Structure formats: C-alpha cells, structure tokens
Coordinates of C-alpha atoms and ligand atoms in Angstrom, one line a residue:
X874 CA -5.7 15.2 -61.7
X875 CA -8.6 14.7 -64.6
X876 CA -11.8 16.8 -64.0
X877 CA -13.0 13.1 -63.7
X878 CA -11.2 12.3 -60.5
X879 CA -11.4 15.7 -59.0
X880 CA -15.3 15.2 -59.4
X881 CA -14.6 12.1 -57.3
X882 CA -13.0 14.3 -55.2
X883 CA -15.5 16.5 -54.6
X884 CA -18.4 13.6 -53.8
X885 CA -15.4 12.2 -51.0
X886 CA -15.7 16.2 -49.2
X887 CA -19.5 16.8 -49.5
X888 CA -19.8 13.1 -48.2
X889 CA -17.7 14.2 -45.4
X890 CA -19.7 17.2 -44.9
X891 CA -22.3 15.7 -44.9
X892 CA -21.3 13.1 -42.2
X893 CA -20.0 16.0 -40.7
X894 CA -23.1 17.5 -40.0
X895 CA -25.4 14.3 -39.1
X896 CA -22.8 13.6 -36.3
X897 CA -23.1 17.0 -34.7
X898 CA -26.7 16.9 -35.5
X899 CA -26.7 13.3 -33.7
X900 CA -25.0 14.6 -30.6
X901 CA -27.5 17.0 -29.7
X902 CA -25.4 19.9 -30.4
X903 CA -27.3 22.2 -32.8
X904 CA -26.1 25.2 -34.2
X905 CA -24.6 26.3 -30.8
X906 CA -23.2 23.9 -29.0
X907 CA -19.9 24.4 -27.1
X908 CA -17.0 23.6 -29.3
X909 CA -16.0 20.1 -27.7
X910 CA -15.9 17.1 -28.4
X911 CA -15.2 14.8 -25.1
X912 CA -16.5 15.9 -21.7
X913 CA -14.2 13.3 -20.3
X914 CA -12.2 15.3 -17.2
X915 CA -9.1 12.4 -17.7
X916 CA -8.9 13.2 -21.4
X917 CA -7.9 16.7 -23.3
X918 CA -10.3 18.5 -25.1
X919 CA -10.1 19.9 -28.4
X920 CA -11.7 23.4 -27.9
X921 CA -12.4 25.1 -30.8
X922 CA -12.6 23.0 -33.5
X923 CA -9.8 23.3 -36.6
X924 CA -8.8 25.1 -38.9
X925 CA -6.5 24.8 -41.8
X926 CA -4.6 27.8 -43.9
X927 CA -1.9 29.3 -46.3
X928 CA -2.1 26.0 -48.6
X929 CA 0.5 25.6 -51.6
X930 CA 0.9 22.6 -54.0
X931 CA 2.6 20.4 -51.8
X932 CA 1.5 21.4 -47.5
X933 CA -1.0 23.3 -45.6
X934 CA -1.2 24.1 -42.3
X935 CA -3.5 22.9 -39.4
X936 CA -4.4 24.3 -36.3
X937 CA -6.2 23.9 -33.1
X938 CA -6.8 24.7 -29.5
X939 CA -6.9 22.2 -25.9
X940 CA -7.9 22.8 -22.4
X941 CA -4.7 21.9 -21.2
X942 CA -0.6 21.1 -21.9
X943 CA -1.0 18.8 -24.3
X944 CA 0.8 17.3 -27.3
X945 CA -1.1 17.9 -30.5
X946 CA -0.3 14.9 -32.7
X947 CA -1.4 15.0 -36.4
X948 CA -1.9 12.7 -39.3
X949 CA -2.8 13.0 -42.5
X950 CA -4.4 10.7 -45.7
X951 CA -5.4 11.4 -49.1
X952 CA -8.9 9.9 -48.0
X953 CA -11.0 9.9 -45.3
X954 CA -10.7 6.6 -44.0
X955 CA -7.0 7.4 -43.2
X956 CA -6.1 4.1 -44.4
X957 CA -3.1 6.0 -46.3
X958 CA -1.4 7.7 -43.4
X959 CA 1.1 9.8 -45.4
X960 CA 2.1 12.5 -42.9
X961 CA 2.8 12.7 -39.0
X962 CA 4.3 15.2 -36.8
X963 CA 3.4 16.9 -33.4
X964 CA 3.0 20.0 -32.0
X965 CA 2.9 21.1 -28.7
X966 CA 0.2 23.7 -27.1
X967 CA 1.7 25.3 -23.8
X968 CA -0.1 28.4 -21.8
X969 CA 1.9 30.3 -23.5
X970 CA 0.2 30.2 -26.8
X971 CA -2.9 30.0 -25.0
X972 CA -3.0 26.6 -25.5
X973 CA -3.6 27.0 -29.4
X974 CA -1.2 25.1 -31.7
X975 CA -0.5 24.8 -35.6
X976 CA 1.7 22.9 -37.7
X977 CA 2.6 22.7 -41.5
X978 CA 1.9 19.5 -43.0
X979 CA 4.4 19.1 -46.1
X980 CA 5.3 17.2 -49.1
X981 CA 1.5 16.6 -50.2
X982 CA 0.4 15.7 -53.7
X983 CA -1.2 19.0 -55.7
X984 CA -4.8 19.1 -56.7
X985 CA -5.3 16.8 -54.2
X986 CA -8.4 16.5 -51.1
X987 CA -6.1 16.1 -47.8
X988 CA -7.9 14.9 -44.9
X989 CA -6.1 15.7 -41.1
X990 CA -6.4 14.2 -38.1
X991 CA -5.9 15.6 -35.0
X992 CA -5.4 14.5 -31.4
X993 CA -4.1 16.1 -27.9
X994 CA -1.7 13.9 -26.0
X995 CA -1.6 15.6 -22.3
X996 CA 1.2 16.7 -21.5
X997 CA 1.4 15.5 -17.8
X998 CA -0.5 11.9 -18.5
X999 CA 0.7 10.4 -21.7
X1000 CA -1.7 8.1 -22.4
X1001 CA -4.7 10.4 -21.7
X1002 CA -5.5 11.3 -25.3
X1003 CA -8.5 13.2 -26.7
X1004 CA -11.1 12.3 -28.8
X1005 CA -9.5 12.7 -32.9
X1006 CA -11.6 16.2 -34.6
X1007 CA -10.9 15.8 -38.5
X1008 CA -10.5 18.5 -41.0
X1009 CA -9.8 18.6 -44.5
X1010 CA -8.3 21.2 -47.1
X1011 CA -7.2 21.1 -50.4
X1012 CA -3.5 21.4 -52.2
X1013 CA -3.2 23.9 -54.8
X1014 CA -2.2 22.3 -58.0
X1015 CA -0.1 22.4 -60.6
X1016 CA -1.7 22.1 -63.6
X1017 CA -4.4 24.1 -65.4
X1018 CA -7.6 23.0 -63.7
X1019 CA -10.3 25.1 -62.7
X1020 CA -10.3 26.7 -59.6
X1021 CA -13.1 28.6 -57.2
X1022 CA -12.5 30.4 -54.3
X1023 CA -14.9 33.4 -51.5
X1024 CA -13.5 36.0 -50.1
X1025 CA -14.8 38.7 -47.6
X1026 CA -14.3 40.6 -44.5
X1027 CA -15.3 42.4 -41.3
X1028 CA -16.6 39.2 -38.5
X1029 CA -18.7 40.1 -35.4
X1030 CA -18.6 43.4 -35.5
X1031 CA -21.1 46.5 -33.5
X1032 CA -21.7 44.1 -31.1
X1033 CA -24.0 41.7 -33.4
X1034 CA -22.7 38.5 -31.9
X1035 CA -23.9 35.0 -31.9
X1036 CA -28.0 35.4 -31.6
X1037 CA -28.7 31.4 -31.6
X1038 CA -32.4 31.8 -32.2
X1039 CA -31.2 34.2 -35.9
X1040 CA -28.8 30.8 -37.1
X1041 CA -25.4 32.9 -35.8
X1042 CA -22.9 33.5 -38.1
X1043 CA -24.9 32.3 -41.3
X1044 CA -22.2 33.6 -43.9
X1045 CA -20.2 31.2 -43.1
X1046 CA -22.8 28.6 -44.0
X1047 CA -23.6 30.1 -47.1
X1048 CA -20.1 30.1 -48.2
X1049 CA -19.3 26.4 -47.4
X1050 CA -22.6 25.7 -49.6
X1051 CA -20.4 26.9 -52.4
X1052 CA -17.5 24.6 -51.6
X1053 CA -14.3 26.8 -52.6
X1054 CA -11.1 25.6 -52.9
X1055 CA -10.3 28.8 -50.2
X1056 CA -11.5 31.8 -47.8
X1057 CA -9.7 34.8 -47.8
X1058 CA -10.3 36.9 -45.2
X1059 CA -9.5 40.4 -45.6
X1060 CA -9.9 41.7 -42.2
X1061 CA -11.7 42.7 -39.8
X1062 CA -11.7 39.1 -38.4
X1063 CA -12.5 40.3 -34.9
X1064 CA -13.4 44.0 -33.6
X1065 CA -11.4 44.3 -30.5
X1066 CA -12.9 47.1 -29.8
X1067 CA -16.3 46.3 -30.0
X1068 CA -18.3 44.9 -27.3
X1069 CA -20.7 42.3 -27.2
X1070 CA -23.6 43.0 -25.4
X1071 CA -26.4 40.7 -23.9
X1072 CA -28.9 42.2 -26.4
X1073 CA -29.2 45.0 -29.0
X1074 CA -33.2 46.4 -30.1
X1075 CA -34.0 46.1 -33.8
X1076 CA -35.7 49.3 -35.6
X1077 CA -38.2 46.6 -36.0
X1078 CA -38.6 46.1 -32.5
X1079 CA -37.2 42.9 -31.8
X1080 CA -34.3 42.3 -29.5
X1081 CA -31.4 40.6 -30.9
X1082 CA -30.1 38.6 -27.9
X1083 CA -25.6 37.5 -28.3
X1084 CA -24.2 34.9 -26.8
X1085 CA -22.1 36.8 -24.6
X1086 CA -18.3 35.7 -23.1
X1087 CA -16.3 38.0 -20.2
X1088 CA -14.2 39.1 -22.8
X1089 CA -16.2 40.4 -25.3
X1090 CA -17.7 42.3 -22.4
X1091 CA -14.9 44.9 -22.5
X1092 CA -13.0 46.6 -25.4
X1093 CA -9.5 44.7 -26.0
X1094 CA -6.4 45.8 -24.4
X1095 CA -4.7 42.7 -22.6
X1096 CA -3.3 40.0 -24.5
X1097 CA -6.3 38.0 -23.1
X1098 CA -8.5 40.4 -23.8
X1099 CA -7.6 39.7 -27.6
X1100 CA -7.7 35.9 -27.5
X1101 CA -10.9 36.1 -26.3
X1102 CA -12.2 37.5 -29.4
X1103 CA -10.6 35.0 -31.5
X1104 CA -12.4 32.1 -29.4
X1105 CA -15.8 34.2 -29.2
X1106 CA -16.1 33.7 -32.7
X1107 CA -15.2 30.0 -32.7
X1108 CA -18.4 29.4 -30.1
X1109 CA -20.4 29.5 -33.8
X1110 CA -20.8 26.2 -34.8
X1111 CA -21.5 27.9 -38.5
X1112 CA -17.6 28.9 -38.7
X1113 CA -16.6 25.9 -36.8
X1114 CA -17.9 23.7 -39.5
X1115 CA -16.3 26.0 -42.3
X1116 CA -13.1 26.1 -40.9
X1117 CA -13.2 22.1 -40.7
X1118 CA -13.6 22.3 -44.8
X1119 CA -12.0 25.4 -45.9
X1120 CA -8.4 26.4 -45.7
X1121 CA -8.4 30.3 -45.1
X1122 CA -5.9 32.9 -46.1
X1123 CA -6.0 35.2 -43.1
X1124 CA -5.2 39.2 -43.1
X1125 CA -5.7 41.5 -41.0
X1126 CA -7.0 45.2 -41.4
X1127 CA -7.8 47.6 -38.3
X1128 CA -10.2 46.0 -36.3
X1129 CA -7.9 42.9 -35.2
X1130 CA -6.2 46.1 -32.9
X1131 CA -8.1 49.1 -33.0
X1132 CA -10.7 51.7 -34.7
X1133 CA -8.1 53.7 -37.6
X1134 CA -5.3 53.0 -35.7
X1135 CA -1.6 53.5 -36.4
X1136 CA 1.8 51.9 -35.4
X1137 CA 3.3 55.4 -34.2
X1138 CA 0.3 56.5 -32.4
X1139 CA 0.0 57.8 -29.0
X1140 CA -3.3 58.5 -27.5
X1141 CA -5.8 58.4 -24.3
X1142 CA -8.8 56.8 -25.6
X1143 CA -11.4 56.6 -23.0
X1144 CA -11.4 52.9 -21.1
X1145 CA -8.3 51.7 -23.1
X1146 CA -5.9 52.2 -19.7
X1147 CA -2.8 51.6 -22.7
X1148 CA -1.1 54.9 -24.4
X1149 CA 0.9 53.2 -26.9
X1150 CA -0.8 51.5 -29.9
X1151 CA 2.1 49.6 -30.6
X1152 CA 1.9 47.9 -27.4
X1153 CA -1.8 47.1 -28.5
X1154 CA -0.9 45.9 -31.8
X1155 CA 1.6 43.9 -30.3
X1156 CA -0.8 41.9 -27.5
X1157 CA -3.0 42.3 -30.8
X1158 CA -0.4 40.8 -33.3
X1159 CA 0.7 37.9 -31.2
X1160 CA -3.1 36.7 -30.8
X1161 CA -3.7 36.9 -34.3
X1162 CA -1.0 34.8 -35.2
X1163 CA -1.8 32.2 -32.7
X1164 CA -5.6 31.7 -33.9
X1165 CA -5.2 32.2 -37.5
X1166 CA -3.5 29.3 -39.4
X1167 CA -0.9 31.4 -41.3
X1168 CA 2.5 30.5 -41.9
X1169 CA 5.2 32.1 -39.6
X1170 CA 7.4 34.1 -41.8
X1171 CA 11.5 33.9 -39.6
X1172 CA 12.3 36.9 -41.6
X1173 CA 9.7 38.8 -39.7
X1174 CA 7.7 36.7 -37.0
X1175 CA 4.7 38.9 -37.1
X1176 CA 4.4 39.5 -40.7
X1177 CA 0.7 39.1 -42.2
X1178 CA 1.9 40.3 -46.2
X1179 CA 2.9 37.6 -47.9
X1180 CA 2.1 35.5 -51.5
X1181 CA 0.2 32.3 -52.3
X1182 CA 1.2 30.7 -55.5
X1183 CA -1.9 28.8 -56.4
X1184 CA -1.0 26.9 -59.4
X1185 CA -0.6 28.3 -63.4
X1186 CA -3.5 30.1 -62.9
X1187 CA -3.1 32.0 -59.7
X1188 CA -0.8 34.1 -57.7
X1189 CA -2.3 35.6 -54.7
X1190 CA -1.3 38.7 -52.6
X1191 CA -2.2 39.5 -49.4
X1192 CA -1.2 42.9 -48.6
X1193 CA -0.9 44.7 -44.8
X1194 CA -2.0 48.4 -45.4
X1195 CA -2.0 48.5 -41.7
X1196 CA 1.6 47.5 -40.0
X1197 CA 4.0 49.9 -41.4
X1198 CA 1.5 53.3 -42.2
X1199 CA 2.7 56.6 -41.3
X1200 CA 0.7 59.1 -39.4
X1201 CA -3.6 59.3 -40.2
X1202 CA -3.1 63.0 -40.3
X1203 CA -0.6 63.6 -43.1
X1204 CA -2.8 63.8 -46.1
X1205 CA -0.9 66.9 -47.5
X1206 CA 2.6 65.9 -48.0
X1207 CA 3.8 65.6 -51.6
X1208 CA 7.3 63.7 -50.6
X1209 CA 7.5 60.2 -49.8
X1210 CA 8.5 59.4 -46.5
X1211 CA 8.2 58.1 -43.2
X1212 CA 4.6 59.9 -43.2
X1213 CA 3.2 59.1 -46.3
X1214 CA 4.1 55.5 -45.6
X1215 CA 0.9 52.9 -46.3
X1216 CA 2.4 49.7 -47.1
X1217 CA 5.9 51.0 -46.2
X1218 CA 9.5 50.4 -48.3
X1219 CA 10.2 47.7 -47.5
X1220 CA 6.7 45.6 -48.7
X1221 CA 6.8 47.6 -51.2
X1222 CA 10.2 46.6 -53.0
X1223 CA 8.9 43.0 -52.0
X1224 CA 5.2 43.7 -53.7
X1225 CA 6.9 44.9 -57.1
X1226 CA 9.7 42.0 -56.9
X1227 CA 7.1 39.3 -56.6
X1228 CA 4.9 40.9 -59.6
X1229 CA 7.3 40.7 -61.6
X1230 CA 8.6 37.2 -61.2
X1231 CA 4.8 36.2 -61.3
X1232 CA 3.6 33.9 -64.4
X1233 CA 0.2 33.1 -63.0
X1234 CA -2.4 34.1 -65.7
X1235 CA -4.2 36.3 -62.9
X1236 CA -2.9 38.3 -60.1
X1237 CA -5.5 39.0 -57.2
X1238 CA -4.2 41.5 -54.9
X1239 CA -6.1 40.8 -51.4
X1240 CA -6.2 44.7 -49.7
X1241 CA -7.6 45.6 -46.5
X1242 CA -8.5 48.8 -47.3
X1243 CA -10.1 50.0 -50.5
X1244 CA -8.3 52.1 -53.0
X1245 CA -10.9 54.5 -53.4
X1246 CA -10.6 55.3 -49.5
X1247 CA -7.0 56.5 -49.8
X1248 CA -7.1 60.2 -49.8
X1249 CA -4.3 60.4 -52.6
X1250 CA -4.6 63.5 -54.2
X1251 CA -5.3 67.3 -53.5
X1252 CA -8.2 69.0 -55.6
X1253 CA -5.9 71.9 -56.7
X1254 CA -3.2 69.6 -58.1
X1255 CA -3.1 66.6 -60.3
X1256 CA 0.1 65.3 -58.2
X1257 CA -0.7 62.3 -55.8
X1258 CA 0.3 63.3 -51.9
X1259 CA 0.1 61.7 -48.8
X1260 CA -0.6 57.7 -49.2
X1261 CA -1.3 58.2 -52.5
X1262 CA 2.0 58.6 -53.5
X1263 CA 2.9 55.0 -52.3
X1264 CA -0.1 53.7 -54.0
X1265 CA 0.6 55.5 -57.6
X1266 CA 3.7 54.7 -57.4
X1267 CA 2.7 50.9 -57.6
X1268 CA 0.1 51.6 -60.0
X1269 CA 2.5 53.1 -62.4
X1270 CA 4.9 50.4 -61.7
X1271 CA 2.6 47.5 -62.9
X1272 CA 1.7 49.3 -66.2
X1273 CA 5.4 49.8 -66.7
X1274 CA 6.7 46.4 -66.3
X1275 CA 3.8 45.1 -68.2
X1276 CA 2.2 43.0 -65.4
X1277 CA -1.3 42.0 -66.8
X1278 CA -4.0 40.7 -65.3
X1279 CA -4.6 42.2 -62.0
X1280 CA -7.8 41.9 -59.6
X1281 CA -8.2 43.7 -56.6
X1282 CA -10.4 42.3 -54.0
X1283 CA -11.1 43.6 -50.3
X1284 CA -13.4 44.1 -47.6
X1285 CA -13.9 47.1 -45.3
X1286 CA -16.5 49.0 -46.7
X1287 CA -19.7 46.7 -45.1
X1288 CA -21.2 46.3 -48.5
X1289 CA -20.6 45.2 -51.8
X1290 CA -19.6 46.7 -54.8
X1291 CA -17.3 46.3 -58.4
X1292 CA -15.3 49.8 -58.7
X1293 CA -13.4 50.1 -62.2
X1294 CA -10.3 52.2 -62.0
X1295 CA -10.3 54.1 -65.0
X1296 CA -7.2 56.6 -65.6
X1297 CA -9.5 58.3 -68.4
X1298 CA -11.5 59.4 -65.4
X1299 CA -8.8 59.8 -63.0
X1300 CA -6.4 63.4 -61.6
X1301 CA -3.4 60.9 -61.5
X1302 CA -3.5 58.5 -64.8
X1303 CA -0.3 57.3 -65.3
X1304 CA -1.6 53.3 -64.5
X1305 CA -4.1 50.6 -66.8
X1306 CA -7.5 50.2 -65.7
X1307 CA -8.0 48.0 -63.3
X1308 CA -11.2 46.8 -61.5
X1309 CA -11.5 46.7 -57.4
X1310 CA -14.1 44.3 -55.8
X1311 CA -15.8 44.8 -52.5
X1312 CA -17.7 42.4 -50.4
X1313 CA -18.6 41.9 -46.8
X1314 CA -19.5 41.9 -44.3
X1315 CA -19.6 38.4 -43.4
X1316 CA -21.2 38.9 -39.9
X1317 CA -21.3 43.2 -38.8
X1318 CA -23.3 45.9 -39.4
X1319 CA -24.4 46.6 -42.5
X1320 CA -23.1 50.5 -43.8
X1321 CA -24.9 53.2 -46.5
X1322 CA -22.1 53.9 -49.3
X1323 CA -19.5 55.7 -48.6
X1324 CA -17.8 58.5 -51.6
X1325 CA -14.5 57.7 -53.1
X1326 CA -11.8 59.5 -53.4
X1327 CA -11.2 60.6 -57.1
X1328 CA -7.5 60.2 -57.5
X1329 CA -7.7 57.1 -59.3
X1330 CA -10.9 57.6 -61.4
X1331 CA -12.9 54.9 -59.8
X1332 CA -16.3 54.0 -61.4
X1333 CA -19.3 52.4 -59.4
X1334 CA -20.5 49.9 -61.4
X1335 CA -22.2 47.8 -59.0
X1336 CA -23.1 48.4 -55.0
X1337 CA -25.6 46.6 -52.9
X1338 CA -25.5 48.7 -49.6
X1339 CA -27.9 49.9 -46.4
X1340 CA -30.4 52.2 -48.1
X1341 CA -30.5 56.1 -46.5
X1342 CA -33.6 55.1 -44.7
X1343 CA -32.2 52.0 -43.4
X1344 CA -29.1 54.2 -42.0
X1345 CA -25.9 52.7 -40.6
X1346 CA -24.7 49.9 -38.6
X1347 CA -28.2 47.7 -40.4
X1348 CA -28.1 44.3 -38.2
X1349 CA -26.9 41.1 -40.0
X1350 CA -30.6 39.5 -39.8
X1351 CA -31.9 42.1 -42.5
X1352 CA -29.9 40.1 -45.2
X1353 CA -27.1 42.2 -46.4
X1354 CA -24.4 40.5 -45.2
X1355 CA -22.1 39.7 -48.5
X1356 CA -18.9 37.3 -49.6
X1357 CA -17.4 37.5 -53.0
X1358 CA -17.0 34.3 -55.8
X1359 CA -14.4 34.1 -57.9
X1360 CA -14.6 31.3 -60.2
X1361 CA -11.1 30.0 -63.0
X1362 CA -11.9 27.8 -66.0
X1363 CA -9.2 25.5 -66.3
X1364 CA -9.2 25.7 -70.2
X1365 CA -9.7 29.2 -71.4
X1366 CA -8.9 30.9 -68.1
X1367 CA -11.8 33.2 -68.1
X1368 CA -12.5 34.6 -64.7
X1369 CA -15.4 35.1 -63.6
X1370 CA -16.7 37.5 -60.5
X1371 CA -20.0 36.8 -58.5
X1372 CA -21.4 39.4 -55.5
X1373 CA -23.3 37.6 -53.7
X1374 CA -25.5 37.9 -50.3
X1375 CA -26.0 35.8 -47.5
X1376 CA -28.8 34.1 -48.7
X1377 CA -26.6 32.8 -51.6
X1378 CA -28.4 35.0 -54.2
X1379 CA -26.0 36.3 -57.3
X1380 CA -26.2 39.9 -56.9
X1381 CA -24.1 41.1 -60.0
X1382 CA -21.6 38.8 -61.7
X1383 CA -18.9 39.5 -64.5
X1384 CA -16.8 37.5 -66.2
X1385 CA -13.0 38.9 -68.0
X1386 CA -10.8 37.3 -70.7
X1387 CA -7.2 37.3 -69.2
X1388 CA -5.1 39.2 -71.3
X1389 CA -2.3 38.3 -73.0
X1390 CA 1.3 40.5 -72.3
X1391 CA 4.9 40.1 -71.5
X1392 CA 5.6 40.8 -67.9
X1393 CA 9.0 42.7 -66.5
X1394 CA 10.8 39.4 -66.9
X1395 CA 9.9 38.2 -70.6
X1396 CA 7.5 36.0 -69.9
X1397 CA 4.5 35.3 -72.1
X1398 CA 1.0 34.5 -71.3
X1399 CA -0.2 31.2 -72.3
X1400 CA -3.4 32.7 -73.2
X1401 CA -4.7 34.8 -76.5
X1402 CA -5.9 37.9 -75.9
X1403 CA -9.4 37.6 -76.6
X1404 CA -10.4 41.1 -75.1
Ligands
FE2_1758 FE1 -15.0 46.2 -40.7

C-alpha cells in the first residue's frame, strides 16, 4: 500500500477512535463505566469489551467475553462501514472458558486497517442477539513500509488498582495517543498475588481509593481466582478502549502465577492453601490463554514463546523465561542441565532455528526478564554458571551464525532504562554488543534501580527510576509509569528507540543504522552498512 493510502488509512482509525469515544462519552459512561454494552436481560452481553492479537500479514485474532452460552459470530471489512464483509465465522463461549471466546480471522490483505464485528448469539434463544462491539487491528505487511509499535509491562500491580477520580489505567491512554501498529506486553499483565484493596495512603497524604472486585480481594489460587484478575483489569475503560484499536502480543513473566516462582517448586506460602506451583501455573496458564488473544500453538496448548513475522522489516520473538526454569536456588552449577534450565532445550533449539532462518532487517527479542538480572557468572571465574550458561550460550550462538541486528526489549524492572551489552566490559565476552531496553510499568508501583549482574558487561546509559527518597513501590499518580516506542522507516530502515513516560513526554530516544551481514543461512541484508 503507498504511504498515500496508508495515510488514508490512518484518518479511517482516528475517525473511528474518535467516534469511539463520543459514543461512550454520549452514553454517560465516563472513564469507568461497566464494560457493557446492552442492559437488555433477553439479549447477551458483551462483557469486557475486545480485544485483538498475534497479527501476521494475512489474519489476526479477536476475542471477547458474554454473560452467558452464547454463540460469538464475527465479521469482518476492510472499512468501517462493513459494507465489504470479507470474513465470517463463529465461535462459541461455554462456562467452561469462562464464557470468553476468540477466533482467528484469516486470509486478510497485508498493510491493511481490518475492522471486526462482533456479536453473541445465545445459546439457548437463537434469535436473542447482543448489541455488535467493533474493533479494529492492523495486518502486518509485506512490503517495506514504515512501521511503529509500544511495548511495556507489569499491569495493576501493589494493589494500585482502578482509582476513578486519578483517570485509572492512564498508560493505556497514552499509548493509544501514539497509534502503534502493536502492544507487546511483556508481563506482568496481572499480579495474582497481589490484592487490591479499598484504599492505599499516599506519602503525600492522600488516599488512593481502587475499584475493588471479590477476587482481587484475595491472592490467586483457584482458577477463578485467576480469571478474576484478567476481568479486574478490563473494568478500565482506558484499556478497554486500547484493546478495541490495538492488537497486542501477549507474554507472560511471573506475576500472571506467582512472586519468583518456578515450575518444580513445592512450598507453603502463607494463605496460598495449594503446595504445588505447577498446579498454580496450571489454573494460572489456562486463564491466561483464555483472556489474552494469542494463538493456540497444537504442538503445545499452553505455549506463550513463539514468533511474529512482521513483514521485511521485522521478526519478533517473544520469549517464556518463566515455563521451563530449573530451580531459583542453583546459581553455582557450571553444567548445563535440568537446573540451570531458563528457557529450557527445547525453546532453545527452536530460538536459534528461527534466528537463523530470519531475513527481517531487525530482530526484537521480547524477554520477560532482564538480562542483567540473570545471575550468570561467579566473581572468582570468568566461566558463566547457573542460567547464564543457557543465556551465553545463545549469545555466542548469534555472533557465530552471523545474525545481525538484534534488539532486546522487556519489562520487569518498574522503570525505564537503555542497557548496552558490551563484551569489552563483560567476565564472559564471547557475544557482539548488543543493547537491552527497559520500560514499564504501565500501571504498578514504581521501583529505585536495581544493580546488574556483570556477566555480560551491561552499561546504563539511560534510567528514569523512583529516586532513594521517593523509595519503592512509588504509586502510579506520581508520573513514572513508562511504555517504550519503537519506530521503522520504511526506506532506510533506521530504527529508532523512544522512553517515554505516562504523560507522553520523550525521556531519552536513540536511533541505529541496521547493519548489514550474512546470517547462518546465506542471506544478505538489503541494507548498506552505514554504521
Ligand atoms: Fe512486575
């Protein structure tokens, strides 16, 4: 599509935006409203809002949520008049998925605005059908165009919920102001084991007073327990409206569980009533995947790592540090194995596979936990142990087969920073520099910086964080609440990175020349090097 027509493009989505918010300001329904759209007892309700995800050139998916058994039945158009109908399927949402339900719309045009439609059929009374709720997303495309997409982490957190009279969730407005072509999440999206109490006191000595729900009223441990974090945070109207515009690309990191947890642990944390963190993840696991609109992978049903090929320009991976890590104690080993695990064999093997058959210019590796928090090497030796043997491993594996270009961006942290791996400064230096980007949190408390393990010679370039005498946990209304920007030029494919806050202000910004380089599989880079 010519720049032309994609500027057309974007006038049809803020239009719709716009529209968007005049009809939920029209409807009395302010920033907080419940998230429904007929009060009608004979029709189905659409709960939630929608949400859209895991977009390629050619499908997306959809999702959404009713009160009932109900048929959802979805249609989609290249505008938003849906005068072009050019896809229709169904999906069903029983009790047994909580009544949520999401579907892949296919065989879409790239580069291209897709509008969706969505309506609950009830199950039991066929032709009581709800009120449509209309989304939109875009397809990835397939030529050289310029591309822009946020990404951050770590959602309603420390028990600062949804405080109407503070705007709620106002990252989320902020980013949809900036109208990227995607969100990646990189976990953290709930805190299962964080309450949400009536009210929390400010060192300023207001009272920060949250919406609060039965279910955010007790740490997580039934699979109910879990949904009802997912649709805690889908009471903000702010998230509601960015998920109607924004596909996301969902991870998960430890929160979405447990605090630091681990697949092999047993333990008798007090109020949990469950010794098996499995079993949590598991209640944990199947939640996540019926409230976040990520594909379903048959090989693995509750896989969360997985790749988005996002045109010529892009190859996104989204990694799961989290699923397959051996124990948190084994920081001494020096052989790989069962506890030195972090992303585990077999994503591993699948990781380097896919790197190497990449020919996107750049390669953003999505992480939901930092590098420079990997404990990876011992001070008395210059050999990685523990997790850092998985993780130079990798690193030494991308210099080898020549991969170029690759970004690391995560969340975690609760503040933002640029890190630049540097082997010059580093015990283990067997990799290529690379840099690391931090952002977040979209909606949590706000943390002091944290040191970084040395192994892989990380330099602080830039951090915005809670200052010493603001201490830990600052609340989201003192303005430190951060997403990241990434921004492709279509032509040269110069990247550039912007921090920025909640406000919208550009905290620190860089932009990088891709690099020119044969990868593991011959292939050349478009590009001169111009670095
Ligand atoms: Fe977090």
């Amino acid at each position: 599509m010519s720049e032309r027509l994609r500027a057309g493009s974007a006038t049809t989505r803020r239009r719709f935006l716009t529209t968007l918010a005049s009809a939920t300001a029209a409807a009395g329904l302010g920033n907080i409203a419940p998230p429904a759209f007929s009060r009608s007892s004979q029709r189905p309700i659409v709960t939630h809002g929608v949400q859209s995800g895991d977009v390629s050139t050619d499908s997306g998916m959809v999702w959404a949520r009713a009160d009932r058994p109900a048929r959802m039945l979805i249609e989609a158009a290249t505008t938003d008049s849906f005068k072009d109908i050019c896809h229709a399927s169904f999906a069903d949402a029983l009790p047994e998925t909580d009544f949520t339900a999401k579907a892949l719309i296919e065989d879409l045009p790239a580069g291209q605005q897709i509008f969706y439609r969505l309506r609950f059929q009830d199950l039991s009374a066929a032709q009581a059908i709800s009120e449509p709720i209309i989304g939109q997303f875009r397809t990835a495309p397939t030529d050289r165009r310029s591309i822009s997409f946020v990404w951050s982490g770590d959602t309603a957190g420390q028990g600062w919920g949804i405080d109407p009279a503070r705007g709620g969730m106002r990252t989320y407005a902020t980013m949809l102001r900036n109208c990227p072509d995607f969100f990646v999440h990189c976990g953290d999206g709930i805190y299962a084991d964080c309450t949400v109490p009536t009210q929390q006191k400010l060192p300023n000595g207001e009272i920060w007073r949250n919406i609060v729900t039965e279910e955010k009223s007790r740490v997580a441990t039934t699979l109910a327990d879990y949904r009802g974090n997912y649709k805690y945070n889908l009471l903000d109207a702010n998230l509601r409206d960015f998920n109607a515009a924004v596909p996301i690309f969902a991870q998960w990191d430890n929160h979405e569980v447990m605090e630091d947890w681990w697949p092999g642990e047993a333990f008798d944390r007090r109020g949990y009533g469950v010794k098996s963190a499995l079993l949590l993840a598991a209640r944990a696991s199947r939640a996540f995947h019926e409230y976040m609109p990520l594909r379903y992978t048959p090989a693995e049903p509750g896989r969360v790592y997985r790749k988005i090929s996002y045109g010529p320009l892009l190859d996104l991976f989204l990694l799961d540090m989290r699923s397959y890590r051996g124990p948190n104690e084994a920081h001494s080993e020096t052989q790989y194995g069962p506890n030195t695990q972090l992303l585990g064999p077999a994503q591993l093997a699948w990781f380097k596979r896919e790197l190497t058959r990449s020919t996107a210019t750049w390669k953003f590796i999505a992480s939901d936990t930092p590098l420079g928090t990997i404990i990876a090497h011992s001070p008395s030796s210059r050999m990685p142990v523990g997790r850092g043997i998985e993780i130079a491993d990798l690193l030494s594996f991308i210099r080898r087969a020549g991969v170029r270009n690759t970004i690391w961006i995560t969340a975690d942290l609760h503040y933002t920073a640029a890190h630049y791996f540097d082997p010059n400064n580093a015990a283990f230096q067997d990799f290529d520099p690379f840099w690391e980007f931090v952002s977040g949190p979209i909606h949590a408390g706000t943390w002091t910086p944290c040191a970084l393990d040395r192994s892989f010679g990380p330099r602080i370039v830039f951090q915005n964080a809670a200052s010493h005498e603001q201490g830990d946990n600052l609340a989201p209304c003192f303005g430190l609440q951060f997403f990241g920007h990434v921004a492709i030029d279509g032509q040269t494919g110069t990247l550039t990175v912007t921090l920025k806050d909640v406000g919208d202000r550009a905290l620190w910004t860089t932009s990088i020349e891709p690099q020119s380089g044969q990868n593991a599989r011959g292939h050349t880079s478009p590009l001169p090097d111009k670095t």
